[in-house]
Amino acid sequence: MLCISAFFSGCSPAQKSWQLSGRTMGTSYHVTVVDVPPRVNRAQLQALIDGALSAVNQEMSTYIEDSELMRFNRGPVGEAVPVSEHLAQVVELSLDIHRRSGGAFEVTVGPLVNLWGFGPQPEPEQVPGRAAIEELLQRVGSDALKVEHAPNRITRSREVEIDLSAIAKGHGVDRVAQLLEEQGIRNYLVEIGGELRTLGKNPKGADWRIGIERPDPAGRSVQQPIAVSGKSVATSGDYRNYYERDGKRYAHSIDPRTGYPLEHRLASVTVVADTCAEADGLATALNVLGTEAALEMAEREKLAVFLLVKTDSGFEERYSSTFTPYLD
């Protein structure tokens, strides 16, 4: 997660700003805009933001029965289904991150997530058996998906179902950021459920700075402040969403390659990227990969990545060479 306590650090004189907030995607959003053009009305801007996020939900939610994504999931197998440009773009990005991460990012992993009790279904009384896991692994695989453009269509070659919960919040952040820029706003911070994007200056006229949260279930504290103006940031970690059975801890992130929850010592992954959708998806993928494989991918692709690794005495910081300029 990312701490917002460091958002407005700086010593320059305060500038006119608005803070807008609301609910979306089962979480909250917060938008801060600075030096808004005179023609922009606050109430109208709030309505535009809410409308954009409502549209994202209607396109990509798995909790709205008639969403575009759910209609696709119930649609025909083996036939190209017409979809919106946004849905096609997000699924295409998901397939790209799947390929780049060697299958660690998987938008069809939903059946396994549900089996382990981290979806709509309650926590299981007993840990799932190998036979049940093997059966559901047959219903997982991005290789069954094909995206086409002009016209935008998606085809599934077998009965997999898409769940975009690991990338949709990031896409929502990007949609709001695009909306703000269309309104002539050049200084902003958009945050949805801890994923964020910034541009320009904060209300004190300084560059935007945020804090990477220390993975402490007992409270929220900043592990590392970073300067991120003009960038997007997303964090993935398991330290808040888990349950225990027979003394063993089961985290909510499922490795789609094995069907089991992650068991490595990587506590959280923070990614800085140009778009929040990519940062969001990459953070999930790198979290699944684990410390060494995550760093190898980060160095190979020149990704700005910050890791917190559990040790017997606390947490060890690891980061890619591309992340160094963001350290404060």
mmCIF file of C-alpha atoms in Angstrom:
data_model
loop_
_atom_site.group_PDB
_atom_site.id
_atom_site.type_symbol
_atom_site.label_atom_id
_atom_site.label_comp_id
_atom_site.label_asym_id
_atom_site.label_seq_id
_atom_site.Cartn_x
_atom_site.Cartn_y
_atom_site.Cartn_z
ATOM 1 C CA MET A 1 0.000 0.000 0.000
ATOM 2 C CA LEU A 2 0.931 3.653 -0.321
ATOM 3 C CA CYS A 3 0.656 6.203 2.465
ATOM 4 C CA ILE A 4 -0.969 9.526 1.646
ATOM 5 C CA SER A 5 0.513 11.307 4.654
ATOM 6 C CA ALA A 6 3.438 12.460 2.518
ATOM 7 C CA PHE A 7 1.354 13.832 -0.348
ATOM 8 C CA PHE A 8 1.564 17.484 0.528
ATOM 9 C CA SER A 9 5.109 17.775 1.829
ATOM 10 C CA GLY A 10 7.001 20.850 0.700
ATOM 11 C CA CYS A 11 7.719 24.352 1.867
ATOM 12 C CA SER A 12 6.372 26.511 -0.983
ATOM 13 C CA PRO A 13 3.269 28.714 -0.472
ATOM 14 C CA ALA A 14 -0.018 26.829 -0.647
ATOM 15 C CA GLN A 15 -1.896 26.982 -3.957
ATOM 16 C CA LYS A 16 -5.606 26.721 -4.611
ATOM 17 C CA SER A 17 -6.640 23.087 -4.662
ATOM 18 C CA TRP A 18 -9.698 20.847 -4.485
ATOM 19 C CA GLN A 19 -9.934 17.438 -2.896
ATOM 20 C CA LEU A 20 -12.645 15.184 -4.306
ATOM 21 C CA SER A 21 -13.505 11.697 -3.095
ATOM 22 C CA GLY A 22 -16.027 8.916 -3.341
ATOM 23 C CA ARG A 23 -16.524 5.157 -3.599
ATOM 24 C CA THR A 24 -15.732 2.885 -6.519
ATOM 25 C CA MET A 25 -14.698 -0.727 -7.218
ATOM 26 C CA GLY A 26 -15.372 -1.779 -3.633
ATOM 27 C CA THR A 27 -12.960 0.822 -2.268
ATOM 28 C CA SER A 28 -12.498 4.589 -2.078
ATOM 29 C CA TYR A 29 -10.989 7.122 -4.439
ATOM 30 C CA HIS A 30 -9.313 10.450 -3.706
ATOM 31 C CA VAL A 31 -8.488 13.107 -6.270
ATOM 32 C CA THR A 32 -6.500 16.282 -5.544
ATOM 33 C CA VAL A 33 -6.372 18.952 -8.250
ATOM 34 C CA VAL A 34 -4.306 22.147 -8.109
ATOM 35 C CA ASP A 35 -4.661 25.427 -10.063
ATOM 36 C CA VAL A 36 -7.887 24.367 -11.742
ATOM 37 C CA PRO A 37 -8.796 26.444 -14.829
ATOM 38 C CA PRO A 38 -11.542 29.015 -14.050
ATOM 39 C CA ARG A 39 -13.950 27.422 -16.534
ATOM 40 C CA VAL A 40 -13.996 24.139 -14.532
ATOM 41 C CA ASN A 41 -16.825 23.832 -12.007
ATOM 42 C CA ARG A 42 -16.151 21.725 -8.920
ATOM 43 C CA ALA A 43 -19.542 19.995 -8.850
ATOM 44 C CA GLN A 44 -19.347 19.255 -12.568
ATOM 45 C CA LEU A 45 -15.822 17.863 -12.191
ATOM 46 C CA GLN A 46 -16.976 15.561 -9.374
ATOM 47 C CA ALA A 47 -19.834 14.355 -11.576
ATOM 48 C CA LEU A 48 -17.457 13.713 -14.482
ATOM 49 C CA ILE A 49 -15.133 11.680 -12.251
ATOM 50 C CA ASP A 50 -18.009 9.646 -10.838
ATOM 51 C CA GLY A 51 -19.318 9.067 -14.352
ATOM 52 C CA ALA A 52 -15.956 7.882 -15.644
ATOM 53 C CA LEU A 53 -15.515 5.441 -12.763
ATOM 54 C CA SER A 54 -19.079 4.193 -13.143
ATOM 55 C CA ALA A 55 -18.285 3.475 -16.793
ATOM 56 C CA VAL A 56 -15.164 1.506 -15.814
ATOM 57 C CA ASN A 57 -17.247 -0.554 -13.398
ATOM 58 C CA GLN A 58 -19.884 -1.217 -16.029
ATOM 59 C CA GLU A 59 -17.196 -2.397 -18.414
ATOM 60 C CA MET A 60 -14.937 -4.460 -16.123
ATOM 61 C CA SER A 61 -16.632 -5.439 -12.857
ATOM 62 C CA THR A 62 -17.240 -9.070 -11.961
ATOM 63 C CA TYR A 63 -19.736 -7.945 -9.287
ATOM 64 C CA ILE A 64 -22.158 -6.344 -11.779
ATOM 65 C CA GLU A 65 -24.119 -9.100 -13.486
ATOM 66 C CA ASP A 66 -24.713 -7.147 -16.686
ATOM 67 C CA SER A 67 -21.245 -5.616 -16.963
ATOM 68 C CA GLU A 68 -19.545 -5.938 -20.318
ATOM 69 C CA LEU A 69 -16.982 -8.327 -18.856
ATOM 70 C CA MET A 70 -19.595 -10.598 -17.285
ATOM 71 C CA ARG A 71 -21.546 -10.702 -20.544
ATOM 72 C CA PHE A 72 -18.345 -11.794 -22.274
ATOM 73 C CA ASN A 73 -17.686 -14.455 -19.627
ATOM 74 C CA ARG A 74 -21.149 -15.879 -20.262
ATOM 75 C CA GLY A 75 -20.780 -15.586 -24.025
ATOM 76 C CA PRO A 76 -19.912 -18.154 -26.685
ATOM 77 C CA VAL A 77 -16.659 -20.107 -26.728
ATOM 78 C CA GLY A 78 -14.729 -20.114 -29.984
ATOM 79 C CA GLU A 79 -16.418 -17.002 -31.390
ATOM 80 C CA ALA A 80 -15.068 -13.440 -31.547
ATOM 81 C CA VAL A 81 -17.174 -11.263 -29.214
ATOM 82 C CA PRO A 82 -17.394 -7.501 -29.931
ATOM 83 C CA VAL A 83 -16.154 -5.455 -26.945
ATOM 84 C CA SER A 84 -15.414 -1.825 -26.121
ATOM 85 C CA GLU A 85 -12.033 -0.305 -26.919
ATOM 86 C CA HIS A 86 -11.243 0.061 -23.197
ATOM 87 C CA LEU A 87 -11.948 -3.595 -22.405
ATOM 88 C CA ALA A 88 -9.895 -4.736 -25.378
ATOM 89 C CA GLN A 89 -6.976 -2.524 -24.325
ATOM 90 C CA VAL A 90 -6.949 -3.733 -20.713
ATOM 91 C CA VAL A 91 -7.184 -7.403 -21.680
ATOM 92 C CA GLU A 92 -4.426 -6.897 -24.254
ATOM 93 C CA LEU A 93 -2.183 -5.268 -21.623
ATOM 94 C CA SER A 94 -2.976 -8.158 -19.275
ATOM 95 C CA LEU A 95 -1.887 -10.680 -21.898
ATOM 96 C CA ASP A 96 1.312 -8.707 -22.475
ATOM 97 C CA ILE A 97 2.184 -8.727 -18.749
ATOM 98 C CA HIS A 98 1.298 -12.438 -18.643
ATOM 99 C CA ARG A 99 3.815 -13.100 -21.420
ATOM 100 C CA ARG A 100 6.537 -10.890 -19.970
ATOM 101 C CA SER A 101 6.217 -12.458 -16.513
ATOM 102 C CA GLY A 102 6.217 -16.058 -17.697
ATOM 103 C CA GLY A 103 2.608 -16.595 -16.630
ATOM 104 C CA ALA A 104 2.860 -15.004 -13.171
ATOM 105 C CA PHE A 105 0.131 -12.503 -14.100
ATOM 106 C CA GLU A 106 -3.053 -14.345 -14.959
ATOM 107 C CA VAL A 107 -6.488 -12.752 -15.445
ATOM 108 C CA THR A 108 -8.224 -16.139 -15.630
ATOM 109 C CA VAL A 109 -7.107 -17.249 -12.146
ATOM 110 C CA GLY A 110 -10.511 -16.441 -10.629
ATOM 111 C CA PRO A 111 -11.693 -20.054 -10.079
ATOM 112 C CA LEU A 112 -8.611 -20.782 -7.963
ATOM 113 C CA VAL A 113 -8.992 -17.545 -6.000
ATOM 114 C CA ASN A 114 -12.584 -18.530 -5.222
ATOM 115 C CA LEU A 115 -11.578 -22.076 -4.272
ATOM 116 C CA TRP A 116 -9.170 -20.722 -1.654
ATOM 117 C CA GLY A 117 -11.845 -18.409 -0.221
ATOM 118 C CA PHE A 118 -10.486 -15.066 -1.425
ATOM 119 C CA GLY A 119 -13.307 -14.337 -3.853
ATOM 120 C CA PRO A 120 -17.090 -14.185 -3.327
ATOM 121 C CA GLN A 121 -17.058 -17.567 -1.588
ATOM 122 C CA PRO A 122 -16.311 -17.732 2.175
ATOM 123 C CA GLU A 123 -13.068 -19.072 3.587
ATOM 124 C CA PRO A 124 -13.060 -22.869 3.299
ATOM 125 C CA GLU A 125 -13.325 -24.978 6.446
ATOM 126 C CA GLN A 126 -10.535 -27.168 5.089
ATOM 127 C CA VAL A 127 -7.608 -26.395 2.816
ATOM 128 C CA PRO A 128 -8.437 -27.384 -0.787
ATOM 129 C CA GLY A 129 -7.094 -30.761 -1.914
ATOM 130 C CA ARG A 130 -4.773 -31.360 -4.829
ATOM 131 C CA ALA A 131 -7.495 -32.978 -6.952
ATOM 132 C CA ALA A 132 -9.729 -29.894 -6.738
ATOM 133 C CA ILE A 133 -6.804 -27.619 -7.568
ATOM 134 C CA GLU A 134 -5.772 -29.735 -10.576
ATOM 135 C CA GLU A 135 -9.331 -29.678 -11.873
ATOM 136 C CA LEU A 136 -9.555 -25.887 -11.724
ATOM 137 C CA LEU A 137 -6.108 -25.415 -13.268
ATOM 138 C CA GLN A 138 -7.690 -26.736 -16.465
ATOM 139 C CA ARG A 139 -9.950 -23.665 -16.444
ATOM 140 C CA VAL A 140 -7.031 -21.233 -16.091
ATOM 141 C CA GLY A 141 -4.851 -19.930 -18.906
ATOM 142 C CA SER A 142 -4.428 -16.690 -20.855
ATOM 143 C CA ASP A 143 -3.357 -18.769 -23.841
ATOM 144 C CA ALA A 144 -7.096 -19.283 -24.420
ATOM 145 C CA LEU A 145 -7.634 -15.547 -25.052
ATOM 146 C CA LYS A 146 -7.147 -13.579 -28.270
ATOM 147 C CA VAL A 147 -7.659 -9.815 -28.656
ATOM 148 C CA GLU A 148 -8.288 -8.131 -31.995
ATOM 149 C CA HIS A 149 -8.722 -4.477 -32.955
ATOM 150 C CA ALA A 150 -10.627 -2.608 -35.689
ATOM 151 C CA PRO A 151 -13.092 -3.909 -34.719
ATOM 152 C CA ASN A 152 -12.367 -4.622 -31.063
ATOM 153 C CA ARG A 153 -13.091 -8.272 -30.320
ATOM 154 C CA ILE A 154 -12.025 -10.929 -27.819
ATOM 155 C CA THR A 155 -12.152 -14.666 -28.429
ATOM 156 C CA ARG A 156 -11.765 -17.449 -25.867
ATOM 157 C CA SER A 157 -10.891 -20.877 -27.187
ATOM 158 C CA ARG A 158 -12.095 -22.682 -24.048
ATOM 159 C CA GLU A 159 -14.250 -21.880 -21.026
ATOM 160 C CA VAL A 160 -11.951 -19.550 -19.112
ATOM 161 C CA GLU A 161 -13.365 -16.497 -17.332
ATOM 162 C CA ILE A 162 -11.634 -13.113 -17.136
ATOM 163 C CA ASP A 163 -11.259 -11.262 -13.837
ATOM 164 C CA LEU A 164 -9.529 -7.877 -14.110
ATOM 165 C CA SER A 165 -9.423 -7.056 -10.388
ATOM 166 C CA ALA A 166 -5.592 -6.992 -10.457
ATOM 167 C CA ILE A 167 -5.468 -4.255 -13.087
ATOM 168 C CA ALA A 168 -8.868 -2.499 -13.235
ATOM 169 C CA LYS A 169 -8.156 -0.035 -10.401
ATOM 170 C CA GLY A 170 -5.014 1.076 -12.187
ATOM 171 C CA HIS A 171 -6.984 1.513 -15.403
ATOM 172 C CA GLY A 172 -9.584 3.522 -13.482
ATOM 173 C CA VAL A 173 -6.842 5.836 -12.214
ATOM 174 C CA ASP A 174 -5.647 6.354 -15.795
ATOM 175 C CA ARG A 175 -9.175 7.104 -16.996
ATOM 176 C CA VAL A 176 -9.630 9.797 -14.341
ATOM 177 C CA ALA A 177 -6.174 11.244 -15.093
ATOM 178 C CA GLN A 178 -7.070 11.453 -18.787
ATOM 179 C CA LEU A 179 -10.336 13.160 -17.885
ATOM 180 C CA LEU A 180 -8.538 15.766 -15.756
ATOM 181 C CA GLU A 181 -6.085 16.544 -18.537
ATOM 182 C CA GLU A 182 -8.968 16.924 -20.993
ATOM 183 C CA GLN A 183 -10.317 19.583 -18.600
ATOM 184 C CA GLY A 184 -7.006 21.442 -18.769
ATOM 185 C CA ILE A 185 -5.835 20.342 -15.315
ATOM 186 C CA ARG A 186 -2.056 19.867 -15.225
ATOM 187 C CA ASN A 187 -1.454 19.400 -11.486
ATOM 188 C CA TYR A 188 -3.175 16.442 -9.886
ATOM 189 C CA LEU A 189 -3.024 13.272 -7.864
ATOM 190 C CA VAL A 190 -5.526 10.469 -8.520
ATOM 191 C CA GLU A 191 -5.709 7.525 -6.110
ATOM 192 C CA ILE A 192 -7.997 4.481 -6.091
ATOM 193 C CA GLY A 193 -7.522 1.863 -3.398
ATOM 194 C CA GLY A 194 -3.845 2.750 -2.969
ATOM 195 C CA GLU A 195 -2.921 2.853 -6.670
ATOM 196 C CA LEU A 196 -2.151 6.347 -7.936
ATOM 197 C CA ARG A 197 -0.989 8.680 -10.684
ATOM 198 C CA THR A 198 0.410 12.199 -10.421
ATOM 199 C CA LEU A 199 1.253 15.153 -12.626
ATOM 200 C CA GLY A 200 2.788 18.563 -11.958
ATOM 201 C CA LYS A 201 2.910 20.058 -8.469
ATOM 202 C CA ASN A 202 1.118 19.443 -5.168
ATOM 203 C CA PRO A 203 -0.909 22.131 -3.308
ATOM 204 C CA LYS A 204 2.296 23.549 -1.799
ATOM 205 C CA GLY A 205 3.907 23.994 -5.196
ATOM 206 C CA ALA A 206 6.377 21.143 -4.704
ATOM 207 C CA ASP A 207 6.777 17.867 -6.550
ATOM 208 C CA TRP A 208 4.425 15.115 -5.447
ATOM 209 C CA ARG A 209 5.920 12.813 -2.839
ATOM 210 C CA ILE A 210 4.330 9.704 -1.346
ATOM 211 C CA GLY A 211 5.291 7.076 1.189
ATOM 212 C CA ILE A 212 5.658 3.364 0.577
ATOM 213 C CA GLU A 213 3.920 1.711 3.512
ATOM 214 C CA ARG A 214 5.762 -0.548 5.919
ATOM 215 C CA PRO A 215 4.048 -3.972 5.912
ATOM 216 C CA ASP A 216 2.785 -3.824 9.479
ATOM 217 C CA PRO A 217 -0.710 -5.258 10.103
ATOM 218 C CA ALA A 218 -0.880 -3.352 13.398
ATOM 219 C CA GLY A 219 -0.752 0.101 11.837
ATOM 220 C CA ARG A 220 0.291 2.311 8.956
ATOM 221 C CA SER A 221 3.745 3.857 8.790
ATOM 222 C CA VAL A 222 6.037 5.011 6.013
ATOM 223 C CA GLN A 223 8.903 2.721 5.102
ATOM 224 C CA GLN A 224 10.296 4.860 2.286
ATOM 225 C CA PRO A 225 9.244 8.254 0.834
ATOM 226 C CA ILE A 226 9.616 8.639 -2.929
ATOM 227 C CA ALA A 227 9.295 11.532 -5.399
ATOM 228 C CA VAL A 228 6.910 10.571 -8.204
ATOM 229 C CA SER A 229 5.631 13.645 -10.074
ATOM 230 C CA GLY A 230 4.488 12.675 -13.551
ATOM 231 C CA LYS A 231 4.418 8.953 -12.732
ATOM 232 C CA SER A 232 2.062 6.202 -11.593
ATOM 233 C CA VAL A 233 2.629 3.976 -8.565
ATOM 234 C CA ALA A 234 1.081 0.668 -7.481
ATOM 235 C CA THR A 235 1.856 -1.751 -4.657
ATOM 236 C CA SER A 236 1.019 -5.432 -4.236
ATOM 237 C CA GLY A 237 1.374 -7.374 -0.985
ATOM 238 C CA ASP A 238 -0.176 -10.090 1.154
ATOM 239 C CA TYR A 239 0.321 -8.803 4.654
ATOM 240 C CA ARG A 240 -3.313 -7.753 5.273
ATOM 241 C CA ASN A 241 -5.432 -10.304 3.415
ATOM 242 C CA TYR A 242 -4.860 -13.837 4.659
ATOM 243 C CA TYR A 243 -6.239 -16.545 6.949
ATOM 244 C CA GLU A 244 -4.750 -19.361 9.013
ATOM 245 C CA ARG A 245 -5.585 -23.061 9.078
ATOM 246 C CA ASP A 246 -3.861 -25.509 11.448
ATOM 247 C CA GLY A 247 -1.206 -22.945 12.251
ATOM 248 C CA LYS A 248 -0.316 -22.207 8.614
ATOM 249 C CA ARG A 249 -0.831 -18.824 6.994
ATOM 250 C CA TYR A 250 -2.512 -18.685 3.573
ATOM 251 C CA ALA A 251 -2.143 -15.389 1.688
ATOM 252 C CA HIS A 252 -4.711 -14.105 -0.805
ATOM 253 C CA SER A 253 -2.355 -14.053 -3.807
ATOM 254 C CA ILE A 254 -2.524 -17.310 -5.758
ATOM 255 C CA ASP A 255 0.310 -18.469 -7.982
ATOM 256 C CA PRO A 256 -1.581 -19.316 -11.190
ATOM 257 C CA ARG A 257 1.223 -21.637 -12.254
ATOM 258 C CA THR A 258 0.747 -23.959 -9.260
ATOM 259 C CA GLY A 259 -2.747 -23.198 -7.958
ATOM 260 C CA TYR A 260 -1.466 -22.565 -4.407
ATOM 261 C CA PRO A 261 -1.131 -19.355 -2.343
ATOM 262 C CA LEU A 262 2.269 -17.690 -2.357
ATOM 263 C CA GLU A 263 4.699 -18.897 0.299
ATOM 264 C CA HIS A 264 7.820 -16.813 -0.345
ATOM 265 C CA ARG A 265 9.156 -14.063 1.938
ATOM 266 C CA LEU A 266 8.416 -11.140 -0.362
ATOM 267 C CA ALA A 267 6.075 -8.892 1.636
ATOM 268 C CA SER A 268 5.323 -6.123 -0.846
ATOM 269 C CA VAL A 269 6.224 -4.891 -4.326
ATOM 270 C CA THR A 270 5.966 -1.268 -5.432
ATOM 271 C CA VAL A 271 6.229 -0.353 -9.124
ATOM 272 C CA VAL A 272 6.641 3.101 -10.675
ATOM 273 C CA ALA A 273 5.522 3.320 -14.318
ATOM 274 C CA ASP A 274 4.055 5.750 -16.833
ATOM 275 C CA THR A 275 0.517 4.353 -16.581
ATOM 276 C CA CYS A 276 -1.206 3.073 -13.484
ATOM 277 C CA ALA A 277 -2.693 0.078 -15.280
ATOM 278 C CA GLU A 278 0.778 -1.194 -16.126
ATOM 279 C CA ALA A 279 2.101 -0.447 -12.617
ATOM 280 C CA ASP A 280 -0.891 -2.277 -11.134
ATOM 281 C CA GLY A 281 -0.498 -5.391 -13.276
ATOM 282 C CA LEU A 282 3.279 -5.505 -12.939
ATOM 283 C CA ALA A 283 3.116 -5.202 -9.136
ATOM 284 C CA THR A 284 0.899 -8.290 -9.006
ATOM 285 C CA ALA A 285 3.105 -10.230 -11.405
ATOM 286 C CA LEU A 286 6.316 -9.390 -9.548
ATOM 287 C CA ASN A 287 4.725 -10.289 -6.221
ATOM 288 C CA VAL A 288 3.911 -13.748 -7.576
ATOM 289 C CA LEU A 289 7.427 -14.202 -8.955
ATOM 290 C CA GLY A 290 9.159 -13.667 -5.607
ATOM 291 C CA THR A 291 12.230 -11.624 -4.735
ATOM 292 C CA GLU A 292 14.975 -12.895 -7.005
ATOM 293 C CA ALA A 293 12.847 -13.540 -10.088
ATOM 294 C CA ALA A 294 11.136 -10.153 -9.607
ATOM 295 C CA LEU A 295 14.481 -8.351 -9.513
ATOM 296 C CA GLU A 296 15.694 -10.287 -12.548
ATOM 297 C CA MET A 297 12.627 -9.211 -14.527
ATOM 298 C CA ALA A 298 12.957 -5.619 -13.277
ATOM 299 C CA GLU A 299 16.584 -5.380 -14.390
ATOM 300 C CA ARG A 300 15.869 -7.099 -17.708
ATOM 301 C CA GLU A 301 13.031 -4.710 -18.549
ATOM 302 C CA LYS A 302 14.433 -1.644 -16.747
ATOM 303 C CA LEU A 303 11.423 -1.474 -14.417
ATOM 304 C CA ALA A 304 11.421 0.820 -11.378
ATOM 305 C CA VAL A 305 10.695 -1.662 -8.586
ATOM 306 C CA PHE A 306 11.001 -1.494 -4.773
ATOM 307 C CA LEU A 307 10.687 -4.686 -2.702
ATOM 308 C CA LEU A 308 10.254 -5.300 1.006
ATOM 309 C CA VAL A 309 11.383 -8.776 1.999
ATOM 310 C CA LYS A 310 10.552 -10.418 5.333
ATOM 311 C CA THR A 311 13.533 -11.393 7.471
ATOM 312 C CA ASP A 312 13.829 -12.850 10.961
ATOM 313 C CA SER A 313 14.486 -9.354 12.324
ATOM 314 C CA GLY A 314 12.100 -7.245 10.219
ATOM 315 C CA PHE A 315 12.168 -6.206 6.566
ATOM 316 C CA GLU A 316 14.963 -5.864 4.048
ATOM 317 C CA GLU A 317 14.726 -3.272 1.265
ATOM 318 C CA ARG A 318 15.649 -4.406 -2.251
ATOM 319 C CA TYR A 319 15.202 -2.326 -5.389
ATOM 320 C CA SER A 320 16.103 -2.251 -9.064
ATOM 321 C CA SER A 321 18.691 0.127 -10.483
ATOM 322 C CA THR A 322 15.930 1.982 -12.350
ATOM 323 C CA PHE A 323 14.203 2.744 -9.036
ATOM 324 C CA THR A 324 17.177 4.615 -7.555
ATOM 325 C CA PRO A 325 16.223 8.103 -8.916
ATOM 326 C CA TYR A 326 12.920 7.970 -7.004
ATOM 327 C CA LEU A 327 14.513 7.495 -3.580
ATOM 328 C CA ASP A 328 14.222 10.592 -1.395
#
